[in-house]
Tab-separated table of C-alpha atoms in Angstrom:
chain	number	residue	atom	x	y	z
A	999	PRO	CA	8.104	-25.327	-21.837
A	1000	ASP	CA	10.273	-27.112	-19.295
A	1001	ARG	CA	11.792	-30.214	-20.952
A	1002	ARG	CA	13.590	-31.544	-17.898
A	1003	PRO	CA	12.096	-34.742	-16.453
A	1004	ALA	CA	9.948	-34.241	-13.367
A	1005	GLU	CA	12.547	-35.641	-10.889
A	1006	GLN	CA	15.036	-32.858	-11.553
A	1007	SER	CA	12.581	-30.003	-11.450
A	1008	HIS	CA	13.016	-29.410	-7.708
A	1009	PRO	CA	16.713	-30.045	-6.861
A	1010	GLU	CA	16.756	-28.268	-3.474
A	1011	PRO	CA	14.574	-30.728	-1.492
A	1012	MET	CA	16.768	-33.611	-2.708
A	1013	ARG	CA	19.789	-32.115	-0.926
A	1014	ASN	CA	17.849	-31.895	2.335
A	1015	THR	CA	16.710	-35.534	2.166
A	1016	LEU	CA	20.307	-36.621	1.463
A	1017	LEU	CA	21.568	-34.670	4.487
A	1018	GLU	CA	18.914	-36.143	6.750
A	1019	ALA	CA	19.711	-39.640	5.520
A	1020	ASN	CA	23.443	-39.226	6.221
A	1021	VAL	CA	23.041	-37.857	9.756
A	1022	ALA	CA	23.309	-41.348	11.257
A	1023	LYS	CA	26.657	-41.848	9.503
A	1024	LEU	CA	27.961	-38.533	10.809
A	1025	GLY	CA	27.173	-39.607	14.370
A	1026	CYS	CA	25.648	-36.341	15.473
A	1027	SER	CA	22.123	-34.972	15.490
A	1028	LEU	CA	21.011	-32.000	13.454
A	1029	PRO	CA	20.516	-28.950	15.672
A	1030	PRO	CA	16.864	-28.103	16.306
A	1031	ALA	CA	15.889	-25.136	14.178
A	1032	ARG	CA	15.371	-21.997	16.223
A	1033	LYS	CA	11.743	-21.080	15.675
A	1034	THR	CA	10.076	-17.820	16.340
A	1035	GLY	CA	6.928	-19.190	17.973
A	1036	THR	CA	5.394	-15.912	17.231
A	1037	THR	CA	2.586	-13.485	16.894
A	1038	ILE	CA	2.788	-11.222	13.866
A	1039	CYS	CA	0.025	-9.235	12.251
A	1040	GLY	CA	-0.786	-6.377	9.933
A	1041	VAL	CA	-3.650	-4.009	9.235
A	1042	VAL	CA	-4.490	-1.633	6.367
A	1043	TYR	CA	-5.828	1.706	7.610
A	1044	LYS	CA	-6.747	5.050	6.063
A	1045	ASP	CA	-3.245	6.331	5.244
A	1046	GLY	CA	-1.203	3.098	5.030
A	1047	VAL	CA	-0.396	-0.100	6.889
A	1048	VAL	CA	0.546	-0.947	10.461
A	1049	LEU	CA	2.667	-4.071	11.054
A	1050	GLY	CA	3.130	-5.587	14.510
A	1051	ALA	CA	5.203	-8.352	16.092
A	1052	ASP	CA	6.193	-9.779	19.472
A	1053	THR	CA	9.906	-10.180	20.314
A	1054	ARG	CA	10.395	-13.717	21.651
A	1055	ALA	CA	12.580	-16.307	19.868
A	1056	THR	CA	12.415	-19.893	21.174
A	1057	GLU	CA	14.631	-22.962	20.886
A	1058	GLY	CA	12.260	-25.723	21.872
A	1059	MET	CA	10.835	-24.734	25.253
A	1060	VAL	CA	13.615	-22.248	26.107
A	1061	VAL	CA	13.570	-18.568	25.201
A	1062	ALA	CA	16.698	-18.006	23.113
A	1063	ASP	CA	16.209	-14.268	22.575
A	1064	LYS	CA	13.994	-12.063	24.718
A	1065	ASN	CA	14.119	-9.115	22.376
A	1066	CYS	CA	14.589	-10.183	18.779
A	1067	SER	CA	13.439	-8.075	15.870
A	1068	LYS	CA	10.850	-9.756	13.667
A	1069	ILE	CA	9.942	-6.824	11.449
A	1070	HIS	CA	12.412	-6.922	8.583
A	1071	TYR	CA	13.321	-4.213	6.104
A	1072	ILE	CA	12.547	-4.998	2.475
A	1073	SER	CA	12.708	-1.531	0.899
A	1074	PRO	CA	12.181	2.062	2.111
A	1075	ASN	CA	8.419	1.670	1.638
A	1076	ILE	CA	8.004	-2.060	2.348
A	1077	TYR	CA	8.539	-4.069	5.557
A	1078	CYS	CA	7.950	-7.755	6.311
A	1079	CYS	CA	7.173	-9.578	9.577
A	1080	GLY	CA	8.464	-13.153	9.792
A	1081	ALA	CA	7.235	-16.228	11.684
A	1082	GLY	CA	8.520	-19.795	11.523
A	1083	THR	CA	12.189	-20.754	11.367
A	1084	ALA	CA	14.200	-17.664	12.411
A	1085	ALA	CA	17.073	-18.258	9.987
A	1086	ASP	CA	14.711	-18.804	7.085
A	1087	THR	CA	12.740	-15.591	7.658
A	1088	GLU	CA	15.951	-13.574	8.129
A	1089	MET	CA	17.743	-14.852	5.042
A	1090	THR	CA	14.679	-14.896	2.786
A	1091	THR	CA	13.767	-11.297	3.566
A	1092	GLN	CA	17.375	-10.176	3.130
A	1093	LEU	CA	17.641	-11.928	-0.249
A	1094	ILE	CA	14.431	-10.438	-1.606
A	1095	SER	CA	15.387	-7.020	-0.177
A	1096	SER	CA	18.668	-7.158	-2.077
A	1097	ASN	CA	17.091	-8.308	-5.341
A	1098	LEU	CA	14.361	-5.703	-5.005
A	1099	GLU	CA	16.922	-2.930	-4.581
A	1100	LEU	CA	18.648	-4.008	-7.797
A	1101	HIS	CA	15.267	-4.218	-9.537
A	1102	SER	CA	14.381	-0.740	-8.262
A	1103	LEU	CA	17.624	0.696	-9.641
A	1104	SER	CA	16.958	-1.013	-12.940
A	1105	THR	CA	13.377	0.289	-13.269
A	1106	ASN	CA	14.212	3.660	-11.687
A	1107	ARG	CA	11.031	3.415	-9.579
A	1108	LEU	CA	10.050	2.852	-5.988
A	1109	PRO	CA	9.399	-0.909	-5.580
A	1110	ARG	CA	5.828	-2.205	-5.395
A	1111	VAL	CA	4.519	-4.519	-2.705
A	1112	ALA	CA	3.107	-6.853	-5.364
A	1113	THR	CA	6.630	-7.297	-6.758
A	1114	ALA	CA	8.027	-8.272	-3.372
A	1115	ASN	CA	5.085	-10.664	-2.966
A	1116	ARG	CA	5.772	-12.293	-6.341
A	1117	MET	CA	9.474	-12.726	-5.613
A	1118	LEU	CA	8.823	-14.211	-2.176
A	1119	LYS	CA	6.096	-16.628	-3.292
A	1120	GLN	CA	8.054	-17.870	-6.299
A	1121	MET	CA	11.111	-18.589	-4.147
A	1122	LEU	CA	9.148	-20.317	-1.388
A	1123	PHE	CA	7.226	-22.433	-3.905
A	1124	ARG	CA	10.494	-23.481	-5.528
A	1125	TYR	CA	11.643	-24.861	-2.159
A	1126	GLN	CA	8.344	-26.724	-1.716
A	1127	GLY	CA	7.825	-25.631	1.901
A	1128	TYR	CA	11.287	-26.644	3.146
A	1129	ILE	CA	12.041	-22.976	3.832
A	1130	GLY	CA	9.884	-22.457	6.922
A	1131	ALA	CA	9.064	-18.808	6.456
A	1132	ALA	CA	5.544	-17.523	7.133
A	1133	LEU	CA	5.464	-13.809	6.374
A	1134	VAL	CA	3.264	-10.753	6.721
A	1135	LEU	CA	4.315	-8.337	3.984
A	1136	GLY	CA	3.100	-4.738	4.036
A	1137	GLY	CA	3.920	-1.447	2.401
A	1138	VAL	CA	2.741	1.613	0.523
A	1139	ASP	CA	3.476	2.150	-3.154
A	1140	CYS	CA	2.150	4.171	-6.104
A	1141	ASN	CA	-1.081	2.112	-6.011
A	1142	GLY	CA	-1.758	2.695	-2.315
A	1143	PRO	CA	-1.306	0.557	0.817
A	1144	HIS	CA	-1.101	-3.233	0.433
A	1145	LEU	CA	-0.913	-6.170	2.850
A	1146	TYR	CA	-0.142	-9.808	2.045
A	1147	SER	CA	0.216	-13.000	4.073
A	1148	ILE	CA	2.690	-15.504	2.616
A	1149	TYR	CA	2.824	-19.181	3.622
A	1150	PRO	CA	5.887	-21.468	3.569
A	1151	HIS	CA	4.579	-23.477	0.604
A	1152	GLY	CA	4.240	-20.339	-1.491
A	1153	SER	CA	0.553	-19.425	-1.348
A	1154	THR	CA	-0.364	-15.812	-0.643
A	1155	ASP	CA	-3.495	-13.942	0.385
A	1156	LYS	CA	-4.113	-10.236	-0.138
A	1157	LEU	CA	-6.306	-8.987	2.709
A	1158	PRO	CA	-7.095	-5.894	4.818
A	1159	TYR	CA	-5.942	-7.628	8.013
A	1160	VAL	CA	-3.771	-10.722	8.563
A	1161	THR	CA	-2.132	-12.632	11.412
A	1162	MET	CA	0.526	-15.379	11.364
A	1163	GLY	CA	2.502	-17.499	13.812
A	1164	SER	CA	1.555	-19.630	16.812
A	1165	GLY	CA	-0.291	-16.683	18.362
A	1166	SER	CA	-2.230	-15.934	15.179
A	1167	LEU	CA	-5.528	-17.286	16.464
A	1168	ALA	CA	-5.413	-15.036	19.533
A	1169	ALA	CA	-4.524	-12.001	17.418
A	1170	MET	CA	-7.176	-12.810	14.797
A	1171	ALA	CA	-9.824	-12.949	17.513
A	1172	VAL	CA	-8.992	-9.315	18.375
A	1173	PHE	CA	-9.064	-8.275	14.710
A	1174	GLU	CA	-12.367	-9.992	13.971
A	1175	ASP	CA	-13.903	-8.145	16.911
A	1176	ARG	CA	-12.605	-4.615	16.289
A	1177	PHE	CA	-11.351	-4.161	12.729
A	1178	LYS	CA	-13.038	-1.487	10.641
A	1179	PRO	CA	-11.983	-0.270	7.190
A	1180	ASN	CA	-10.374	3.218	6.929
A	1181	MET	CA	-9.380	3.559	10.598
A	1182	GLU	CA	-7.334	6.494	11.864
A	1183	GLU	CA	-3.650	5.951	12.654
A	1184	GLU	CA	-3.989	5.910	16.461
A	1185	GLU	CA	-6.923	3.514	16.295
A	1186	ALA	CA	-5.018	1.185	13.959
A	1187	LYS	CA	-1.896	1.249	16.151
A	1188	GLN	CA	-3.962	0.473	19.243
A	1189	LEU	CA	-5.690	-2.418	17.433
A	1190	VAL	CA	-2.400	-3.974	16.301
A	1191	ARG	CA	-0.895	-3.466	19.751
A	1192	ASP	CA	-3.847	-5.241	21.340
A	1193	ALA	CA	-3.741	-8.095	18.836
A	1194	ILE	CA	-0.043	-8.745	19.523
A	1195	ALA	CA	-0.710	-8.436	23.259
A	1196	ALA	CA	-3.383	-11.145	22.936
A	1197	GLY	CA	-0.751	-13.388	21.366
A	1198	ILE	CA	1.881	-12.529	23.979
A	1199	PHE	CA	-0.320	-13.247	26.978
A	1200	ASN	CA	-2.244	-16.245	25.631
A	1201	ASP	CA	0.369	-18.083	23.537
A	1202	LEU	CA	3.407	-19.699	25.153
A	1203	GLY	CA	5.463	-19.268	21.993
A	1204	SER	CA	5.096	-15.479	22.013
A	1205	GLY	CA	6.224	-12.976	24.616
A	1206	SER	CA	8.248	-9.945	25.687
A	1207	ASN	CA	7.646	-6.644	23.924
A	1208	ILE	CA	5.469	-5.343	21.105
A	1209	ASP	CA	7.176	-3.850	18.045
A	1210	LEU	CA	5.191	-1.761	15.593
A	1211	CYS	CA	5.960	-0.442	12.127
A	1212	VAL	CA	3.700	2.249	10.667
A	1213	ILE	CA	4.154	2.737	6.907
A	1214	THR	CA	2.566	5.654	5.099
A	1215	LYS	CA	3.258	7.377	1.813
A	1216	GLY	CA	6.705	8.882	2.241
A	1217	LYS	CA	7.228	7.978	5.920
A	1218	VAL	CA	7.995	4.910	8.031
A	1219	ASP	CA	7.778	4.847	11.857
A	1220	TYR	CA	9.741	1.860	13.133
A	1221	LEU	CA	8.626	1.732	16.769
A	1222	ARG	CA	10.863	-0.740	18.555
A	1223	PRO	CA	9.753	-1.180	21.233
A	1224	HIS	CA	6.309	0.345	21.009
A	1225	ASP	CA	5.151	-1.287	24.211
A	1226	GLU	CA	7.341	-2.988	26.792
A	1227	ALA	CA	4.581	-5.278	27.964
A	1228	ASN	CA	6.944	-7.539	29.938
A	1229	LYS	CA	9.491	-5.369	31.753
A	1230	LYS	CA	11.852	-7.323	34.016
A	1231	GLY	CA	10.898	-6.724	37.640
A	1232	VAL	CA	13.185	-4.764	40.019
A	1233	ARG	CA	14.435	-6.870	42.922
A	1234	THR	CA	13.355	-5.584	46.333
A	1235	GLY	CA	16.166	-7.231	48.328
A	1236	ASP	CA	19.969	-7.452	48.015
A	1237	TYR	CA	21.920	-10.613	48.889
A	1238	LYS	CA	25.365	-8.936	48.924
A	1239	TYR	CA	26.923	-8.542	52.343
A	1240	LYS	CA	28.442	-5.089	52.887
A	1241	HIS	CA	32.067	-4.545	54.019
A	1242	GLY	CA	32.231	-4.722	57.784
A	1243	THR	CA	29.610	-7.467	58.188
A	1244	THR	CA	32.404	-9.796	59.290
A	1245	GLY	CA	34.945	-8.197	61.672
A	1246	VAL	CA	38.623	-8.260	60.458
A	1247	LEU	CA	41.183	-9.382	63.137
A	1248	THR	CA	44.499	-9.400	61.147
A	1249	LYS	CA	45.570	-8.444	57.608
A	1250	GLN	CA	48.706	-9.614	55.729
A	1251	VAL	CA	49.514	-8.569	52.101
A	1252	THR	CA	52.109	-10.601	50.089
A	1253	THR	CA	53.037	-9.287	46.612
A	1254	LEU	CA	53.740	-11.988	44.000
A	1255	GLN	CA	57.214	-11.797	42.404
A	1256	LEU	CA	56.695	-11.805	38.625
A	1257	GLU	CA	59.622	-11.681	36.167
A	1258	VAL	CA	59.184	-10.491	32.611
A	1259	MET	CA	60.564	-13.415	30.548
A	1260	ASP	CA	60.104	-12.243	26.982
A	1261	GLU	CA	58.703	-9.174	25.303
A	1262	SER	CA	58.086	-8.986	21.569
A	1263	VAL	CA	56.039	-6.894	19.192
A	1264	GLN	CA	54.488	-8.282	15.985
A	1265	THR	CA	53.148	-5.766	13.524
A	1266	MET	CA	50.206	-6.670	11.289
A	1267	ASP	CA	50.787	-6.497	7.550
A	1268	THR	CA	48.388	-3.778	6.479
A	1269	SER	CA	49.777	-3.253	2.978
B	1243	SER	CA	-13.686	-39.003	-10.393
B	1244	CYS	CA	-9.996	-39.937	-10.214
B	1245	ASP	CA	-8.080	-41.423	-7.312
B	1246	PHE	CA	-5.384	-39.493	-5.576
B	1247	TYR	CA	-3.190	-39.927	-2.517
B	1248	VAL	CA	-3.226	-36.975	-0.142
B	1249	SER	CA	0.172	-36.649	1.539
B	1250	PRO	CA	-0.001	-35.403	5.140
B	1251	ALA	CA	2.791	-32.896	4.503
B	1252	ARG	CA	0.517	-30.955	2.240
B	1253	ARG	CA	-1.889	-29.954	4.935
B	1254	SER	CA	0.452	-27.685	6.845
B	1255	SER	CA	-0.234	-24.442	5.055
B	1256	GLY	CA	-2.725	-22.864	2.707
B	1257	PHE	CA	-4.476	-26.032	1.690
B	1258	ARG	CA	-7.760	-25.487	-0.011
B	1259	ALA	CA	-10.587	-27.969	-0.030
B	1260	THR	CA	-13.322	-26.240	-1.901
B	1261	THR	CA	-16.405	-26.187	-4.030
B	1262	ILE	CA	-16.010	-24.809	-7.551
B	1263	MET	CA	-18.360	-24.896	-10.503
B	1264	ALA	CA	-18.709	-23.714	-14.082
B	1265	VAL	CA	-21.643	-23.781	-16.523
B	1266	GLU	CA	-21.779	-23.045	-20.260
B	1267	PHE	CA	-24.624	-21.064	-21.779
B	1268	ASP	CA	-25.242	-19.667	-25.242
B	1269	GLY	CA	-22.960	-16.624	-25.376
B	1270	GLY	CA	-20.689	-17.308	-22.412
B	1271	VAL	CA	-20.038	-19.091	-19.144
B	1272	VAL	CA	-20.949	-18.686	-15.499
B	1273	ILE	CA	-18.344	-19.669	-12.905
B	1274	GLY	CA	-18.647	-19.841	-9.143
B	1275	ALA	CA	-16.719	-20.798	-6.012
B	1276	ASP	CA	-16.899	-20.705	-2.219
B	1277	SER	CA	-14.372	-18.563	-0.295
B	1278	ARG	CA	-12.780	-20.739	2.393
B	1279	THR	CA	-9.057	-21.565	2.683
B	1280	THR	CA	-8.134	-23.876	5.555
B	1281	THR	CA	-4.875	-24.923	7.204
B	1282	GLY	CA	-5.932	-27.981	9.159
B	1283	ALA	CA	-8.983	-26.916	11.168
B	1284	TYR	CA	-8.233	-23.160	11.073
B	1285	ILE	CA	-9.718	-20.989	8.350
B	1286	ALA	CA	-6.742	-19.002	7.099
B	1287	ASN	CA	-8.802	-16.876	4.699
B	1288	ARG	CA	-12.607	-16.700	4.855
B	1289	VAL	CA	-12.955	-14.397	1.836
B	1290	THR	CA	-10.665	-16.102	-0.697
B	1291	ASP	CA	-11.117	-15.367	-4.383
B	1292	LYS	CA	-10.725	-18.715	-6.135
B	1293	LEU	CA	-11.860	-17.354	-9.517
B	1294	THR	CA	-8.595	-16.239	-11.085
B	1295	PRO	CA	-8.314	-14.310	-14.355
B	1296	ILE	CA	-5.945	-15.932	-16.834
B	1297	HIS	CA	-6.784	-13.556	-19.658
B	1298	ASP	CA	-9.427	-10.927	-20.478
B	1299	ARG	CA	-12.174	-13.484	-21.212
B	1300	ILE	CA	-10.667	-16.627	-19.634
B	1301	PHE	CA	-10.842	-17.573	-15.952
B	1302	CYS	CA	-9.886	-20.582	-13.901
B	1303	CYS	CA	-11.464	-21.983	-10.738
B	1304	ARG	CA	-8.864	-23.366	-8.330
B	1305	SER	CA	-9.172	-26.273	-5.888
B	1306	GLY	CA	-6.539	-28.297	-4.035
B	1307	SER	CA	-3.299	-26.848	-2.700
B	1308	ALA	CA	-3.381	-23.040	-2.639
B	1309	ALA	CA	0.363	-22.784	-3.274
B	1310	ASP	CA	0.284	-25.202	-6.229
B	1311	THR	CA	-2.750	-23.656	-7.929
B	1312	GLN	CA	-1.497	-20.081	-7.480
B	1313	ALA	CA	1.873	-21.033	-8.954
B	1314	ILE	CA	0.272	-22.879	-11.893
B	1315	ALA	CA	-2.180	-20.039	-12.594
B	1316	ASP	CA	0.649	-17.464	-12.556
B	1317	ALA	CA	2.724	-19.590	-14.939
B	1318	VAL	CA	-0.186	-20.215	-17.341
B	1319	SER	CA	-1.216	-16.514	-17.284
B	1320	TYR	CA	2.298	-15.625	-18.342
B	1321	GLN	CA	2.443	-18.251	-21.093
B	1322	LEU	CA	-1.015	-17.329	-22.418
B	1323	GLY	CA	-0.277	-13.597	-22.381
B	1324	PHE	CA	2.903	-14.185	-24.343
B	1325	HIS	CA	1.079	-16.468	-26.808
B	1326	SER	CA	-1.687	-13.884	-27.269
B	1327	ILE	CA	0.839	-11.152	-28.082
B	1328	GLU	CA	2.514	-13.434	-30.616
B	1329	LEU	CA	-0.863	-14.192	-32.202
B	1330	ASP	CA	-2.035	-10.569	-31.986
B	1331	GLU	CA	-5.438	-12.032	-31.104
B	1332	PRO	CA	-7.332	-13.005	-27.960
B	1333	PRO	CA	-6.372	-16.595	-27.074
B	1334	LEU	CA	-8.709	-19.579	-27.296
B	1335	VAL	CA	-10.122	-21.137	-24.113
B	1336	GLN	CA	-8.955	-24.499	-25.424
B	1337	THR	CA	-5.385	-23.180	-25.565
B	1338	ALA	CA	-5.534	-22.061	-21.947
B	1339	ALA	CA	-6.998	-25.408	-20.923
B	1340	ASN	CA	-4.231	-27.273	-22.739
B	1341	LEU	CA	-1.551	-25.188	-21.034
B	1342	PHE	CA	-3.065	-26.116	-17.665
B	1343	LYS	CA	-3.241	-29.761	-18.708
B	1344	GLN	CA	0.390	-29.855	-19.851
B	1345	MET	CA	1.607	-28.505	-16.529
B	1346	CYS	CA	-0.745	-30.580	-14.363
B	1347	TYR	CA	0.034	-33.802	-16.219
B	1348	ARG	CA	3.814	-33.371	-16.400
B	1349	TYR	CA	4.106	-32.628	-12.672
B	1350	ARG	CA	1.179	-34.809	-11.597
B	1351	GLU	CA	3.202	-36.573	-8.838
B	1352	GLU	CA	4.270	-33.317	-7.212
B	1353	LEU	CA	1.096	-31.277	-7.594
B	1354	MET	CA	-2.251	-31.288	-5.866
B	1355	ALA	CA	-4.434	-29.167	-8.141
B	1356	GLY	CA	-7.960	-29.564	-9.499
B	1357	ILE	CA	-8.739	-26.778	-11.945
B	1358	ILE	CA	-11.747	-25.779	-14.049
B	1359	VAL	CA	-10.924	-23.503	-16.999
B	1360	ALA	CA	-13.817	-21.460	-18.380
B	1361	GLY	CA	-14.225	-18.512	-20.708
B	1362	TRP	CA	-15.446	-17.105	-23.985
B	1363	ASP	CA	-13.712	-16.932	-27.345
B	1364	LYS	CA	-14.791	-16.033	-30.852
B	1365	ARG	CA	-14.388	-19.511	-32.346
B	1366	ARG	CA	-16.513	-21.621	-30.027
B	1367	GLY	CA	-18.270	-19.160	-27.676
B	1368	GLY	CA	-18.626	-20.127	-24.031
B	1369	GLN	CA	-16.609	-23.213	-23.013
B	1370	VAL	CA	-15.866	-25.108	-19.801
B	1371	TYR	CA	-12.896	-27.457	-19.575
B	1372	THR	CA	-12.092	-29.494	-16.485
B	1373	VAL	CA	-8.516	-30.474	-15.514
B	1374	PRO	CA	-8.836	-32.627	-12.384
B	1375	MET	CA	-5.917	-34.040	-10.363
B	1376	GLY	CA	-3.862	-36.328	-12.545
B	1377	GLY	CA	-3.982	-34.034	-15.546
B	1378	MET	CA	-6.933	-35.209	-17.630
B	1379	LEU	CA	-8.586	-32.647	-19.917
B	1380	VAL	CA	-12.194	-32.824	-21.016
B	1381	ARG	CA	-14.792	-30.264	-22.115
B	1382	GLN	CA	-18.115	-30.408	-20.283
B	1383	PRO	CA	-21.252	-28.224	-20.439
B	1384	VAL	CA	-21.313	-28.154	-16.649
B	1385	SER	CA	-18.505	-29.075	-14.291
B	1386	VAL	CA	-18.007	-29.126	-10.515
B	1387	GLY	CA	-14.850	-29.660	-8.490
B	1388	GLY	CA	-13.342	-29.636	-5.017
B	1389	SER	CA	-14.247	-31.575	-1.880
B	1390	GLY	CA	-17.738	-30.076	-1.765
B	1391	SER	CA	-18.570	-31.267	-5.272
B	1392	SER	CA	-19.312	-34.803	-4.039
B	1393	TYR	CA	-22.456	-33.522	-2.310
B	1394	ILE	CA	-23.993	-31.836	-5.334
B	1395	TYR	CA	-23.573	-34.300	-8.222
B	1396	GLY	CA	-27.152	-35.453	-7.708
B	1397	PHE	CA	-28.440	-31.868	-7.646
B	1398	ILE	CA	-26.487	-30.986	-10.802
B	1399	ASP	CA	-27.642	-34.089	-12.675
B	1400	SER	CA	-31.287	-33.515	-11.822
B	1401	LYS	CA	-31.495	-29.721	-12.201
B	1402	TYR	CA	-29.271	-29.033	-15.210
B	1403	LYS	CA	-30.933	-28.495	-18.557
B	1404	SER	CA	-29.282	-27.244	-21.725
B	1405	GLY	CA	-30.364	-23.908	-23.177
B	1406	MET	CA	-30.460	-21.983	-19.869
B	1407	THR	CA	-30.077	-18.208	-19.918
B	1408	LYS	CA	-27.310	-16.359	-18.108
B	1409	GLU	CA	-29.614	-15.499	-15.173
B	1410	GLU	CA	-30.790	-19.114	-14.885
B	1411	CYS	CA	-27.172	-20.276	-14.864
B	1412	LEU	CA	-26.273	-17.782	-12.133
B	1413	ARG	CA	-29.223	-18.953	-10.013
B	1414	PHE	CA	-28.346	-22.624	-10.665
B	1415	THR	CA	-24.676	-22.096	-9.692
B	1416	ALA	CA	-25.544	-20.144	-6.537
B	1417	ASP	CA	-27.997	-22.836	-5.431
B	1418	ALA	CA	-25.524	-25.652	-6.045
B	1419	LEU	CA	-22.702	-23.904	-4.206
B	1420	ALA	CA	-24.967	-23.021	-1.273
B	1421	LEU	CA	-25.974	-26.673	-0.920
B	1422	ALA	CA	-22.363	-27.842	-1.067
B	1423	MET	CA	-21.221	-25.234	1.479
B	1424	GLU	CA	-23.996	-26.329	3.824
B	1425	ARG	CA	-22.804	-29.953	3.819
B	1426	ASP	CA	-19.029	-29.705	3.328
B	1427	GLY	CA	-17.037	-28.488	6.324
B	1428	SER	CA	-14.153	-27.428	4.115
B	1429	SER	CA	-16.316	-25.090	2.035
B	1430	GLY	CA	-17.990	-21.926	3.258
B	1431	GLY	CA	-17.836	-18.173	3.552
B	1432	VAL	CA	-19.335	-16.250	0.640
B	1433	VAL	CA	-20.269	-17.324	-2.880
B	1434	ARG	CA	-18.272	-15.617	-5.613
B	1435	LEU	CA	-19.813	-15.639	-9.090
B	1436	ALA	CA	-18.654	-14.392	-12.458
B	1437	ALA	CA	-20.369	-14.312	-15.853
B	1438	ILE	CA	-18.031	-14.108	-18.861
B	1439	THR	CA	-19.429	-13.099	-22.252
B	1440	GLU	CA	-18.203	-11.442	-25.427
B	1441	SER	CA	-19.005	-8.006	-24.032
B	1442	GLY	CA	-17.088	-8.549	-20.823
B	1443	LEU	CA	-17.105	-9.733	-17.282
B	1444	GLU	CA	-19.632	-9.365	-14.441
B	1445	ARG	CA	-18.457	-10.342	-10.968
B	1446	SER	CA	-20.725	-10.636	-7.966
B	1447	VAL	CA	-20.606	-11.783	-4.363
B	1448	ILE	CA	-23.384	-13.386	-2.339
B	1449	LEU	CA	-22.758	-12.840	1.369
B	1450	GLY	CA	-23.503	-15.482	3.992
B	1451	ASN	CA	-26.869	-14.137	5.094
B	1452	GLN	CA	-28.046	-13.677	1.499
B	1453	LEU	CA	-27.361	-17.274	0.421
B	1454	PRO	CA	-30.300	-19.296	-0.934
B	1455	THR	CA	-31.785	-21.438	1.837
B	1456	PHE	CA	-33.063	-24.979	1.656
B	1457	PHE	CA	-34.572	-27.456	4.047
B	1458	SER	CA	-32.411	-28.053	7.113
B	1459	ALA	CA	-33.413	-30.408	9.928
């Protein structure tokens, strides 16, 4: 049993409150966290799972990255989509991926999705929601295909289809209409593609392309991009004036006199 | 019921207002719950399983914050499993309930968790213990919890009688939960039931269109 008094049981949030309190003294404002206003989703089908994500990263109302990758590698058989604060999803998935690889070497087995879920939820709960990572975790292990949704406070749900992010309601509407258990691969891919498309076209926080990740026993298809739903248009006109538009009357070329003042070579110490 | 302050920060993800219930009968317990998890006004999971196994013959019904109750249940499952191996015996329901109480009371300021612990053991048969927010522990023959429980106290008080059979308890629980789900916006979906006895565990689900119906205006 934990004998520490209750105040010290969650040290990490204390640091954040201290930082926020001292911002006024520092004289600057904390940078706004870059969020992936996002649509991510996943579906369990006959042979495995299909994960999908859009590719827009926003900083407030400006698109910071038009083609960011939101489907993160966890292990050869497990991938994780991330919504929420971009840095948090990136670092959290990388940390658990690293720990899971060490665990896998220790057990001498392919990692299980339930293990990744446990590690993620226990870490997020420890940080009491201050790590803004909302994840869709999917993979195939010795017990079959599995799909989890993981919330920033550390609760998880194990379901046949999940959506997360600002576009989750749009994507869930598509799933609730067309999901069936034990779909074929093409049907599942089309369903996920359409769900992400619903998020892209109906949610301002989501946009650009659709990435897919199809995980089956022994194989992973990382399809980036699967669908370039928002290709940049080709301009019809050209504003450059060609040579000869303005007639040349006279031409005078003057070379600049440059003297070499000093030449030296410094070798790097590579010993 | 006890007072508690609901902090607005808690509502952002996986918050569960709920209806949960447990009833003792001679030879075991019947437990039941609705299946709705909400984040604000959106239903994040409409088929949640709030009846969580802690050990072979001991379950808990979870209400309050999904993250808090999942974390507590995982921790208590681990502690109880370890204790059971040390004892080389199935653990007592009272032990499980006390482990929940210790955690819920120690961290009462940080947690939002209302839990009902129910199960069967050899010493005292079927038992129901309630650990509401704040960390109290008390054994009751019938117990309800969650936001939907407010609507069914009258029904429970008038319809409960001691000495019911397992089937009567299952019917009683299903009726109570259906009534609560009808009136409480934060409860809904399907009704999950479980009957725990010496011989084992029987789980069942009552889908939305199969729920018992009552008068509605």
